[in-house]
Short mmCIF file of C-alpha atoms in Angstrom, two decimals:
data_model
loop_
_atom_site.label_atom_id
_atom_site.label_comp_id
_atom_site.label_asym_id
_atom_site.label_seq_id
_atom_site.Cartn_x
_atom_site.Cartn_y
_atom_site.Cartn_z
CA UNK A 1 -17.99 10.11 13.55
CA UNK A 2 -15.84 11.40 16.38
CA UNK A 3 -13.51 8.36 15.64
CA UNK A 4 -12.55 10.21 12.36
CA UNK A 5 -11.63 13.34 13.93
CA UNK A 6 -7.64 12.33 14.33
CA UNK A 7 -8.16 11.61 10.49
CA UNK A 8 -8.86 15.18 10.24
CA UNK A 9 -5.45 15.98 12.31
CA UNK A 10 -3.63 13.63 9.95
CA UNK A 11 -5.21 15.58 6.82
CA UNK A 12 -3.92 18.82 8.11
CA UNK A 13 -0.36 17.38 8.92
CA UNK A 14 -0.23 15.78 5.36
CA UNK A 15 -1.25 19.22 3.83
CA UNK A 16 1.39 20.81 5.78
CA UNK A 17 4.02 18.19 4.60
CA UNK A 18 2.88 18.81 0.85
CA UNK A 19 3.01 22.50 1.12
CA UNK A 20 6.49 22.49 2.87
CA UNK A 21 7.86 20.32 0.34
CA UNK A 22 6.64 22.43 -2.35
CA UNK A 23 7.73 25.78 -0.68
CA UNK A 24 11.33 24.23 -0.06
CA UNK A 25 11.88 22.91 -3.60
CA UNK A 26 10.82 26.50 -4.87
CA UNK A 27 12.86 28.63 -2.54
CA UNK A 28 15.94 26.37 -2.74
CA UNK A 29 16.28 25.22 -6.38
CA UNK A 30 18.00 27.44 -8.68
CA UNK A 31 16.46 28.20 -11.91
CA UNK A 32 18.19 28.47 -15.14
CA UNK A 33 15.89 27.55 -18.08
CA UNK A 34 17.35 26.80 -21.51
CA UNK A 35 15.26 25.76 -24.45
CA UNK A 36 16.90 22.24 -24.72
CA UNK A 37 16.46 21.74 -20.73
CA UNK A 38 12.64 22.30 -21.19
CA UNK A 39 12.26 20.11 -24.18
CA UNK A 40 10.40 16.70 -24.20
CA UNK A 41 12.86 14.07 -22.76
CA UNK A 42 12.75 10.98 -24.74
CA UNK A 43 16.28 9.51 -24.61
CA UNK A 44 17.49 12.44 -26.32
CA UNK A 45 16.06 11.71 -29.65
CA UNK A 46 14.01 14.43 -31.18
CA UNK A 47 10.24 13.59 -30.22
CA UNK A 48 8.23 12.41 -33.22
CA UNK A 49 4.57 13.52 -32.94
CA UNK A 50 2.74 14.22 -29.76
CA UNK A 51 2.25 12.27 -26.78
CA UNK A 52 -1.53 13.39 -26.90
CA UNK A 53 -1.72 9.94 -29.04
CA UNK A 54 -4.44 7.13 -28.86
CA UNK A 55 -3.68 4.39 -26.75
CA UNK A 56 -4.52 0.62 -26.57
CA UNK A 57 -8.35 -0.15 -26.14
CA UNK A 58 -7.11 -2.97 -23.94
CA UNK A 59 -6.43 -0.55 -21.14
CA UNK A 60 -9.68 0.74 -21.55
CA UNK A 61 -11.38 -2.75 -21.30
CA UNK A 62 -9.13 -3.51 -18.23
CA UNK A 63 -10.71 -0.40 -16.42
CA UNK A 64 -14.29 -1.20 -17.63
CA UNK A 65 -13.66 -4.90 -16.16
CA UNK A 66 -12.08 -3.58 -12.82
CA UNK A 67 -15.48 -1.60 -12.34
CA UNK A 68 -17.60 -4.54 -12.93
CA UNK A 69 -15.51 -6.82 -10.57
CA UNK A 70 -14.56 -4.58 -8.02
CA UNK A 71 -18.28 -3.28 -7.41
CA UNK A 72 -18.99 -6.82 -7.35
CA UNK A 73 -16.36 -7.70 -4.97
CA UNK A 74 -17.56 -4.53 -2.83
CA UNK A 75 -21.04 -6.45 -2.54
CA UNK A 76 -19.02 -9.29 -0.68
CA UNK A 77 -18.03 -6.95 2.23
CA UNK A 78 -21.27 -6.46 4.14
CA UNK A 79 -21.86 -10.14 3.60
CA UNK A 80 -18.38 -10.81 4.97
CA UNK A 81 -19.22 -8.82 7.90
CA UNK A 82 -22.35 -10.67 9.05
CA UNK A 83 -21.60 -13.95 8.02
CA UNK A 84 -20.00 -15.35 11.14
CA UNK A 85 -23.07 -14.14 13.27
CA UNK A 86 -25.45 -15.73 10.98
CA UNK A 87 -23.89 -19.06 11.05
CA UNK A 88 -26.47 -20.21 13.71
CA UNK A 89 -29.29 -19.49 11.53
CA UNK A 90 -28.74 -22.07 8.98
CA UNK A 91 -27.08 -22.09 5.64
CA UNK A 92 -29.14 -19.38 3.89
CA UNK A 93 -26.52 -16.83 3.68
CA UNK A 94 -23.88 -19.42 2.61
CA UNK A 95 -26.11 -20.51 -0.33
CA UNK A 96 -26.88 -16.88 -1.30
CA UNK A 97 -23.18 -16.22 -1.45
CA UNK A 98 -22.41 -19.33 -3.53
CA UNK A 99 -25.10 -18.41 -6.00
CA UNK A 100 -23.76 -14.86 -6.26
CA UNK A 101 -20.14 -16.43 -6.51
CA UNK A 102 -21.44 -18.42 -9.27
CA UNK A 103 -22.54 -15.63 -11.42
CA UNK A 104 -19.22 -13.89 -10.88
CA UNK A 105 -17.17 -16.87 -11.92
CA UNK A 106 -19.58 -17.11 -15.04
CA UNK A 107 -18.53 -13.54 -15.93
CA UNK A 108 -14.94 -14.28 -15.48
CA UNK A 109 -14.89 -17.40 -17.52
CA UNK A 110 -16.87 -15.38 -20.14
CA UNK A 111 -13.85 -12.74 -20.14
CA UNK A 112 -11.26 -15.33 -20.64
CA UNK A 113 -13.24 -17.04 -23.45
CA UNK A 114 -13.77 -13.71 -25.17
CA UNK A 115 -9.97 -12.89 -24.73
CA UNK A 116 -10.65 -9.67 -23.51
CA UNK A 117 -7.35 -9.34 -21.50
CA UNK A 118 -5.08 -9.66 -24.91
CA UNK A 119 -2.42 -7.13 -24.39
CA UNK A 120 0.36 -8.09 -26.89
CA UNK B 244 -13.97 15.44 24.03
CA UNK B 245 -12.00 17.77 25.99
CA UNK B 246 -9.38 20.11 25.09
CA UNK B 247 -6.91 18.07 26.93
CA UNK B 248 -8.08 14.94 25.03
CA UNK B 249 -7.68 17.08 21.54
CA UNK B 250 -4.10 17.99 22.20
CA UNK B 251 -3.00 14.66 23.19
CA UNK B 252 -4.58 13.34 20.06
CA UNK B 253 -2.92 15.84 17.98
CA UNK B 254 0.41 15.54 19.31
CA UNK B 255 0.06 11.61 18.88
CA UNK B 256 -0.91 11.91 15.36
CA UNK B 257 1.86 14.21 14.73
CA UNK B 258 4.35 11.69 16.32
CA UNK B 259 2.69 8.76 14.31
CA UNK B 260 3.10 10.66 11.12
CA UNK B 261 6.64 11.68 11.71
CA UNK B 262 7.44 8.45 12.58
CA UNK B 263 6.11 7.19 9.39
CA UNK B 264 7.82 9.79 7.49
CA UNK B 265 11.24 8.47 9.03
CA UNK B 266 10.51 5.27 6.96
CA UNK B 267 11.67 7.24 3.84
CA UNK B 268 15.31 8.23 4.75
CA UNK B 269 15.66 4.74 6.64
CA UNK B 270 14.62 2.97 3.46
CA UNK B 271 16.93 5.07 1.43
CA UNK B 272 19.83 3.82 3.02
CA UNK B 273 18.49 0.17 3.64
CA UNK B 274 17.67 -0.12 0.11
CA UNK B 275 21.04 1.08 -1.24
CA UNK B 276 22.97 -0.85 1.23
CA UNK B 277 20.85 -3.90 0.66
CA UNK B 278 21.30 -3.59 -3.01
CA UNK B 279 24.89 -3.44 -2.58
CA UNK B 280 24.97 -6.66 -0.21
CA UNK B 281 23.07 -8.62 -2.90
CA UNK B 282 25.18 -7.65 -5.71
CA UNK B 283 28.30 -7.99 -3.85
CA UNK B 284 29.62 -4.49 -3.81
CA UNK B 285 30.15 -1.86 -1.12
CA UNK B 286 27.38 0.58 -1.64
CA UNK B 287 27.29 4.08 -0.47
CA UNK B 288 29.92 4.16 2.44
CA UNK B 289 31.39 7.56 2.19
CA UNK B 290 28.98 10.03 3.83
CA UNK B 291 29.16 9.51 7.59
CA UNK B 292 30.17 6.31 9.51
CA UNK B 293 29.42 3.27 7.29
CA UNK B 294 27.63 5.71 4.99
CA UNK B 295 24.77 6.34 7.47
CA UNK B 296 24.50 9.92 6.60
CA UNK B 297 23.87 9.03 2.90
CA UNK B 298 20.05 9.73 3.24
CA UNK B 299 20.68 13.30 4.51
CA UNK B 300 22.97 13.84 1.62
CA UNK B 301 20.49 12.57 -0.70
CA UNK B 302 17.53 14.76 0.61
CA UNK B 303 19.69 17.91 0.60
CA UNK B 304 20.65 17.28 -2.96
CA UNK B 305 17.03 16.72 -4.00
CA UNK B 306 16.25 19.90 -2.43
CA UNK B 307 19.04 21.66 -3.90
CA UNK B 308 18.29 20.75 -7.39
CA UNK B 309 17.20 22.96 -10.14
CA UNK B 310 13.39 23.05 -10.64
CA UNK B 311 12.70 22.41 -14.21
CA UNK B 312 9.00 22.67 -15.40
CA UNK B 313 9.29 21.24 -19.17
CA UNK B 314 7.60 23.58 -21.94
CA UNK B 315 5.11 21.11 -23.10
CA UNK B 316 3.54 20.01 -19.82
CA UNK B 317 0.02 20.75 -18.52
CA UNK B 318 1.33 23.08 -15.80
CA UNK B 319 -1.40 22.79 -13.15
CA UNK B 320 -1.71 18.68 -13.28
CA UNK B 321 2.06 18.28 -13.62
CA UNK B 322 2.49 20.19 -10.44
CA UNK B 323 -0.32 18.57 -8.56
CA UNK B 324 0.57 15.00 -9.74
CA UNK B 325 3.24 14.04 -6.89
CA UNK B 326 1.12 15.54 -4.09
CA UNK B 327 -1.94 13.76 -5.15
CA UNK B 328 0.14 10.45 -4.66
CA UNK B 329 1.79 11.63 -1.54
CA UNK B 330 -1.43 12.66 0.02
CA UNK B 331 -3.44 9.45 0.27
CA UNK B 332 -0.16 7.50 1.03
CA UNK B 333 -0.17 9.70 4.07
CA UNK B 334 -3.53 9.44 5.04
CA UNK B 335 -3.73 5.61 5.01
CA UNK B 336 -1.55 5.49 8.07
CA UNK B 337 -4.52 6.24 10.21
CA UNK B 338 -5.86 2.76 10.23
CA UNK B 339 -2.78 0.83 11.29
CA UNK B 340 -2.70 -0.26 15.00
CA UNK B 341 0.51 0.44 16.73
CA UNK B 342 -0.29 -0.97 20.06
CA UNK B 343 -3.39 -1.55 22.55
CA UNK B 344 -3.40 1.70 24.44
CA UNK B 345 -1.34 3.99 26.68
CA UNK B 346 -2.32 5.93 29.65
CA UNK B 347 -1.61 9.57 30.16
CA UNK B 348 -3.17 11.74 33.06
CA UNK B 349 -5.28 8.68 33.96
CA UNK B 350 -6.86 8.44 30.62
CA UNK B 351 -6.32 5.67 27.84
CA UNK B 352 -5.53 6.72 24.40
CA UNK B 353 -5.46 4.12 21.54
CA UNK B 354 -1.99 3.50 19.82
CA UNK B 355 -3.38 4.16 16.64
CA UNK B 356 -4.09 7.64 14.66
CA UNK B 357 -7.82 6.89 14.56
CA UNK B 358 -9.69 3.96 16.01
CA UNK B 359 -11.89 3.53 12.77
CA UNK B 360 -14.37 0.55 12.93
CA UNK B 361 -14.11 0.21 8.97
CA UNK B 362 -10.11 0.17 9.02
CA UNK B 363 -10.06 -2.17 6.09
CA UNK B 364 -12.50 -0.31 3.96
CA UNK B 365 -10.82 2.72 4.80
CA UNK B 366 -7.52 1.56 3.76
CA UNK B 367 -8.68 0.21 0.42
CA UNK B 368 -10.71 3.45 -0.29
CA UNK B 369 -8.06 5.88 0.58
CA UNK B 370 -5.22 3.75 -0.64
CA UNK B 371 -6.44 3.62 -4.12
CA UNK B 372 -6.90 7.40 -4.68
CA UNK B 373 -2.98 7.57 -5.02
CA UNK B 374 -3.59 6.38 -8.83
CA UNK B 375 -4.92 9.89 -9.92
CA UNK B 376 -1.75 11.43 -8.95
CA UNK B 377 0.21 8.92 -11.19
CA UNK B 378 -2.29 9.05 -14.01
CA UNK B 379 -2.14 12.86 -13.86
CA UNK B 380 1.39 13.37 -13.41
CA UNK B 381 2.02 10.74 -16.32
CA UNK B 382 -0.67 12.35 -18.76
CA UNK B 383 0.43 16.00 -17.76
CA UNK B 384 3.93 15.49 -18.77
CA UNK B 385 3.00 15.12 -22.49
CA UNK B 386 5.69 12.60 -22.79
CA UNK B 387 5.12 9.32 -24.63
CA UNK B 388 7.15 7.23 -21.76
CA UNK B 389 5.31 9.01 -19.01
CA UNK B 390 1.88 8.17 -20.81
CA UNK B 391 2.70 4.58 -21.33
CA UNK B 392 4.09 4.51 -17.72
CA UNK B 393 0.80 5.93 -16.19
CA UNK B 394 -1.41 3.72 -18.29
CA UNK B 395 0.36 0.62 -17.40
CA UNK B 396 0.54 1.91 -13.64
CA UNK B 397 -3.19 2.34 -13.73
CA UNK B 398 -4.35 -0.76 -15.21
CA UNK B 399 -1.67 -2.61 -13.07
CA UNK B 400 -2.95 -1.08 -9.90
CA UNK B 401 -6.52 -1.36 -10.36
CA UNK B 402 -6.18 -5.10 -11.54
CA UNK B 403 -4.34 -6.17 -8.26
CA UNK B 404 -6.65 -4.10 -6.26
CA UNK B 405 -9.42 -7.01 -6.89
CA UNK B 406 -7.39 -9.99 -5.40
CA UNK B 407 -5.98 -7.46 -2.43
CA UNK B 408 -9.87 -6.84 -1.86
CA UNK B 409 -10.57 -10.11 -2.14
CA UNK B 410 -7.92 -11.41 0.41
CA UNK B 411 -9.00 -8.62 2.74
CA UNK B 412 -12.65 -9.82 2.24
CA UNK B 413 -11.74 -13.39 3.46
CA UNK B 414 -9.71 -11.87 6.37
CA UNK B 415 -12.98 -10.05 7.24
CA UNK B 416 -15.17 -13.20 7.02
CA UNK B 417 -12.58 -14.92 9.14
CA UNK B 418 -12.29 -12.31 12.15
CA UNK B 419 -16.12 -11.14 11.70
CA UNK B 420 -14.93 -7.30 11.90
CA UNK B 421 -13.58 -4.64 9.64
CA UNK B 422 -11.51 -3.27 12.37
CA UNK B 423 -8.04 -3.99 12.22
CA UNK B 424 -7.71 -3.42 16.04
CA UNK B 425 -10.08 -6.14 16.60
CA UNK B 426 -8.48 -8.24 14.28
CA UNK B 427 -5.19 -7.93 16.19
CA UNK B 428 -6.75 -8.57 19.47
CA UNK B 429 -8.34 -11.75 18.05
CA UNK B 430 -4.93 -12.87 17.08
CA UNK B 431 -3.72 -13.33 20.86
CA UNK B 432 -2.59 -16.59 22.50
CA UNK B 433 -1.67 -19.74 20.88
CA UNK B 434 -2.97 -22.30 18.20
CA UNK B 435 -2.89 -26.08 19.01
CA UNK B 436 -0.67 -24.84 21.81
CA UNK B 437 2.54 -24.56 19.77
CA UNK B 438 1.91 -21.99 17.18
CA UNK B 439 1.11 -18.44 17.78
CA UNK B 440 -2.59 -17.70 17.11
CA UNK B 441 -1.84 -15.64 14.03
CA UNK B 442 -3.94 -15.08 10.90
CA UNK B 443 -1.42 -16.47 8.63
CA UNK B 444 -2.15 -20.05 9.93
CA UNK B 445 -5.64 -19.47 9.31
CA UNK B 446 -5.51 -17.51 5.85
CA UNK B 447 -2.30 -19.02 4.44
CA UNK B 448 -3.88 -18.35 0.81
CA UNK B 449 -5.14 -15.23 1.63
CA UNK B 450 -2.00 -13.90 3.18
CA UNK B 451 -0.09 -15.01 0.04
CA UNK B 452 -2.40 -13.06 -2.19
CA UNK B 453 -2.19 -10.21 -0.50
CA UNK B 454 1.64 -10.17 -0.23
CA UNK B 455 1.62 -10.66 -4.25
CA UNK B 456 -0.80 -7.89 -4.46
CA UNK B 457 0.90 -5.44 -2.01
CA UNK B 458 4.10 -5.57 -4.46
CA UNK B 459 2.08 -4.94 -7.51
CA UNK B 460 0.04 -2.04 -5.42
CA UNK B 461 3.43 -0.07 -4.48
CA UNK B 462 4.89 -0.65 -7.96
CA UNK B 463 7.81 -2.71 -6.58
CA UNK B 464 9.80 -5.25 -8.56
CA UNK B 465 9.07 -7.77 -9.81
CA UNK B 466 5.97 -5.63 -10.80
CA UNK B 467 7.55 -2.27 -11.40
CA UNK B 468 6.29 -2.30 -15.10
CA UNK B 469 5.18 1.27 -14.86
CA UNK B 470 8.85 2.48 -14.26
CA UNK B 471 10.72 -0.20 -15.86
CA UNK B 472 13.95 2.00 -16.44
CA UNK B 473 15.04 -0.18 -19.18
CA UNK B 474 12.24 0.47 -21.54
CA UNK B 475 10.60 3.63 -20.41
CA UNK B 476 13.33 5.81 -19.03
CA UNK B 477 11.53 6.17 -15.49
CA UNK B 478 7.91 5.77 -16.46
CA UNK B 479 5.36 7.99 -15.21
CA UNK B 480 7.96 10.37 -13.73
CA UNK B 481 10.33 10.69 -16.60
CA UNK B 482 9.69 14.44 -16.75
CA UNK B 483 9.83 15.09 -13.07
CA UNK B 484 13.19 16.11 -11.17
CA UNK B 485 14.31 17.45 -7.79
CA UNK B 486 11.98 17.38 -5.27
CA UNK B 487 8.90 16.34 -7.12
CA UNK B 488 10.86 13.00 -8.06
CA UNK B 489 11.41 12.70 -4.14
CA UNK B 490 7.98 13.20 -3.50
CA UNK B 491 6.84 10.13 -5.74
CA UNK B 492 9.92 8.19 -4.01
CA UNK B 493 8.60 9.17 -0.52
CA UNK B 494 4.89 8.00 -1.32
CA UNK B 495 6.41 4.81 -2.58
CA UNK B 496 8.02 3.95 0.87
CA UNK B 497 5.29 5.12 2.71
CA UNK B 498 2.97 2.94 0.80
CA UNK B 499 5.22 -0.10 1.33
CA UNK B 500 5.25 0.74 5.12
CA UNK B 501 1.48 0.81 5.02
CA UNK B 502 1.07 -2.38 3.35
CA UNK B 503 3.63 -3.87 5.60
CA UNK B 504 1.53 -2.47 8.57
CA UNK B 505 -1.45 -4.18 7.06
CA UNK B 506 0.06 -7.50 6.65
CA UNK B 507 1.45 -7.55 10.12
CA UNK B 508 -2.05 -6.54 11.41
CA UNK B 509 -3.91 -8.99 9.48
CA UNK B 510 -1.86 -12.04 9.37
CA UNK B 511 1.02 -11.70 12.01
CA UNK B 512 -0.57 -10.88 15.21
CA UNK B 513 0.24 -7.06 15.33
CA UNK B 514 1.32 -5.95 18.55
CA UNK B 515 1.21 -9.32 20.07
CA UNK B 516 4.41 -11.09 20.80
CA UNK B 517 4.29 -14.88 19.83
CA UNK B 518 3.50 -17.29 22.84
CA UNK B 519 3.21 -14.44 25.47
CA UNK B 520 0.13 -12.99 26.24
CA UNK B 521 -0.47 -9.14 26.92
CA UNK B 522 -1.63 -10.20 30.59
CA UNK B 523 1.49 -12.16 31.34
CA UNK B 524 3.76 -9.42 29.80
CA UNK B 525 1.93 -6.73 32.13
CA UNK B 526 2.36 -8.89 35.08
CA UNK B 527 6.15 -8.75 34.19
CA UNK B 528 6.45 -5.18 33.21
CA UNK B 529 4.31 -3.75 35.91
CA UNK B 530 3.28 -0.82 33.97
CA UNK B 531 0.78 -0.30 31.16
CA UNK B 532 2.78 2.44 29.23
CA UNK B 533 6.10 0.09 29.52
CA UNK B 534 3.87 -2.67 27.72
CA UNK B 535 2.54 0.04 25.21
CA UNK B 536 6.19 0.77 24.34
CA UNK B 537 7.05 -3.08 23.92
CA UNK B 538 4.00 -3.28 21.67
CA UNK B 539 5.08 -0.44 19.64
CA UNK B 540 8.44 -1.95 19.30
CA UNK B 541 6.99 -5.40 18.35
CA UNK B 542 4.95 -3.59 15.56
CA UNK B 543 7.88 -1.89 14.27
CA UNK B 544 10.20 -4.86 14.11
CA UNK B 545 7.56 -6.79 12.52
CA UNK B 546 7.09 -3.97 9.85
CA UNK B 547 10.74 -3.53 9.34
CA UNK B 548 11.01 -7.69 8.47
CA UNK B 549 8.43 -6.81 5.73
CA UNK B 550 10.56 -3.70 4.34
CA UNK B 551 13.52 -6.05 4.41
CA UNK B 552 11.54 -8.65 2.39
CA UNK B 553 10.43 -5.83 -0.09
CA UNK B 554 14.20 -4.90 -0.56
CA UNK B 555 15.32 -8.74 -0.71
CA UNK B 556 12.60 -9.37 -3.59
CA UNK B 557 13.47 -6.33 -5.53
CA UNK B 558 17.07 -7.29 -6.15
CA UNK B 559 16.33 -10.95 -6.61
CA UNK B 560 13.48 -11.59 -8.89
CA UNK B 561 13.37 -10.36 -12.56
CA UNK B 562 10.59 -8.36 -13.88
CA UNK B 563 7.61 -9.76 -15.45
CA UNK B 564 6.41 -8.76 -19.04
CA UNK B 565 3.16 -6.72 -19.01
CA UNK B 566 0.69 -9.32 -20.33
CA UNK B 567 2.30 -11.81 -17.96
CA UNK B 568 1.58 -9.46 -15.13
CA UNK B 569 -2.17 -8.91 -16.39
CA UNK B 570 -2.61 -12.77 -16.80
CA UNK B 571 -1.28 -13.26 -13.28
CA UNK B 572 -3.83 -11.11 -11.79
CA UNK B 573 -6.78 -12.05 -13.78
CA UNK B 574 -6.28 -15.56 -14.41
CA UNK B 575 -4.59 -16.85 -11.33
CA UNK B 576 -5.01 -14.34 -8.34
CA UNK B 577 -8.68 -13.32 -8.83
CA UNK B 578 -9.89 -16.89 -9.08
CA UNK B 579 -7.87 -17.94 -6.15
CA UNK B 580 -9.03 -15.12 -4.28
CA UNK B 581 -12.76 -16.07 -5.14
CA UNK B 582 -11.53 -19.71 -4.17
CA UNK B 583 -10.10 -18.33 -0.75
CA UNK B 584 -13.40 -16.58 0.06
CA UNK B 585 -15.58 -19.78 -0.64
CA UNK B 586 -13.15 -21.95 1.06
CA UNK B 587 -13.24 -19.68 4.29
CA UNK B 588 -17.00 -19.56 4.28
CA UNK B 589 -17.24 -23.41 3.70
CA UNK B 590 -14.73 -23.90 6.68
CA UNK B 591 -16.48 -21.50 8.99
CA UNK B 592 -19.91 -23.00 8.14
CA UNK B 593 -18.69 -26.77 8.74
CA UNK B 594 -16.77 -25.76 11.83
CA UNK B 595 -19.91 -23.89 13.13
CA UNK B 596 -22.27 -26.94 12.39
CA UNK B 597 -19.95 -29.56 14.08
#
């Protein structure tokens, strides 16, 4: 745990920088709010409707797929760490990884076949 | 830990952090002059000799600008957004090794903010937190351009996170360690007597994947779809002005520096000079601290080269279309990343068996 102590220092410094930037901006910047200045900027055209509009489900799908694949990729990390040391004990870990990888590739192929990533 | 250690560590952390923040003004001028060089125009050359004081002028301008909080925004999240991007960008620096160690009052201190033994995991975990700031900022702005920019940005960053993680994973398999410091120390010496013993010669595909994903992770051209100014005004930071915009900007450059630092540590030998071992250098220089200074200089030069490549690519390659971008990540980079992982494992296995 002691190795992470300097990260605590860094955290404090980063916080100080954020607070500093925020304060400096508040203190130095003039304020002269005008109704049109505070309006939505959409290239000068009067905005139509709200920006709280529904967006494409494709984005949602990507987030779901990311969760699946990133969790699966995260399972590789412990394997990656011990793989080098396990080489002397035969191919057990290699085979286990290949089986797991095959499942992953199967999932990936399924995504492509279903065309989940259609974005246009 | 004693009080002395604590003070030295705090000062060291402050110096490294301030050094990394200096990347921002330096890159401001380098990027603008670099763009001018590539586009065959003079670029900013009025403020100070050769326009070298331009970043100072830029920063003063940003700080003196009017603070506007648009009427329609969700105020708390809007104000929080930029800092949620800057904060993780500041924290990831901790894992990058700048050198072996230096000696002060007969004690050795590592030239790194923290000697974390899970360096890669730390970077991947903290680095991806920046996405919250982008999403909050984009959504809270209550502007259609911001919303689209934020949605694009988040799906792009999470998509490229996977090849990035897979490339890093292959590197972990190769080095057998999560610690960036250990990875760098393995890369000392030469390969076949001619090449430096750098990771890129063992993991060329991994480096390529990491390199491409790094561009997408930092929202740089050719993957700057979230900000594509021709379509989305400025993307997720459309409604931000003054120093808030500057904060996003700072975070982008600090992320670039971190990514460059990662590539240098994982694939380009970190603090090692090519062909010369640290022991020989120590003999020549005669002092541990001189060697440490040389190592820091080496890392800085290597990072600077990558930063220049970032600028060079930005002004050379046109932007992708969004579906092409997603296709590149899912149909090319992820299968290649998996392939690289299997390849690395197989090579290691047959090398070990032979």
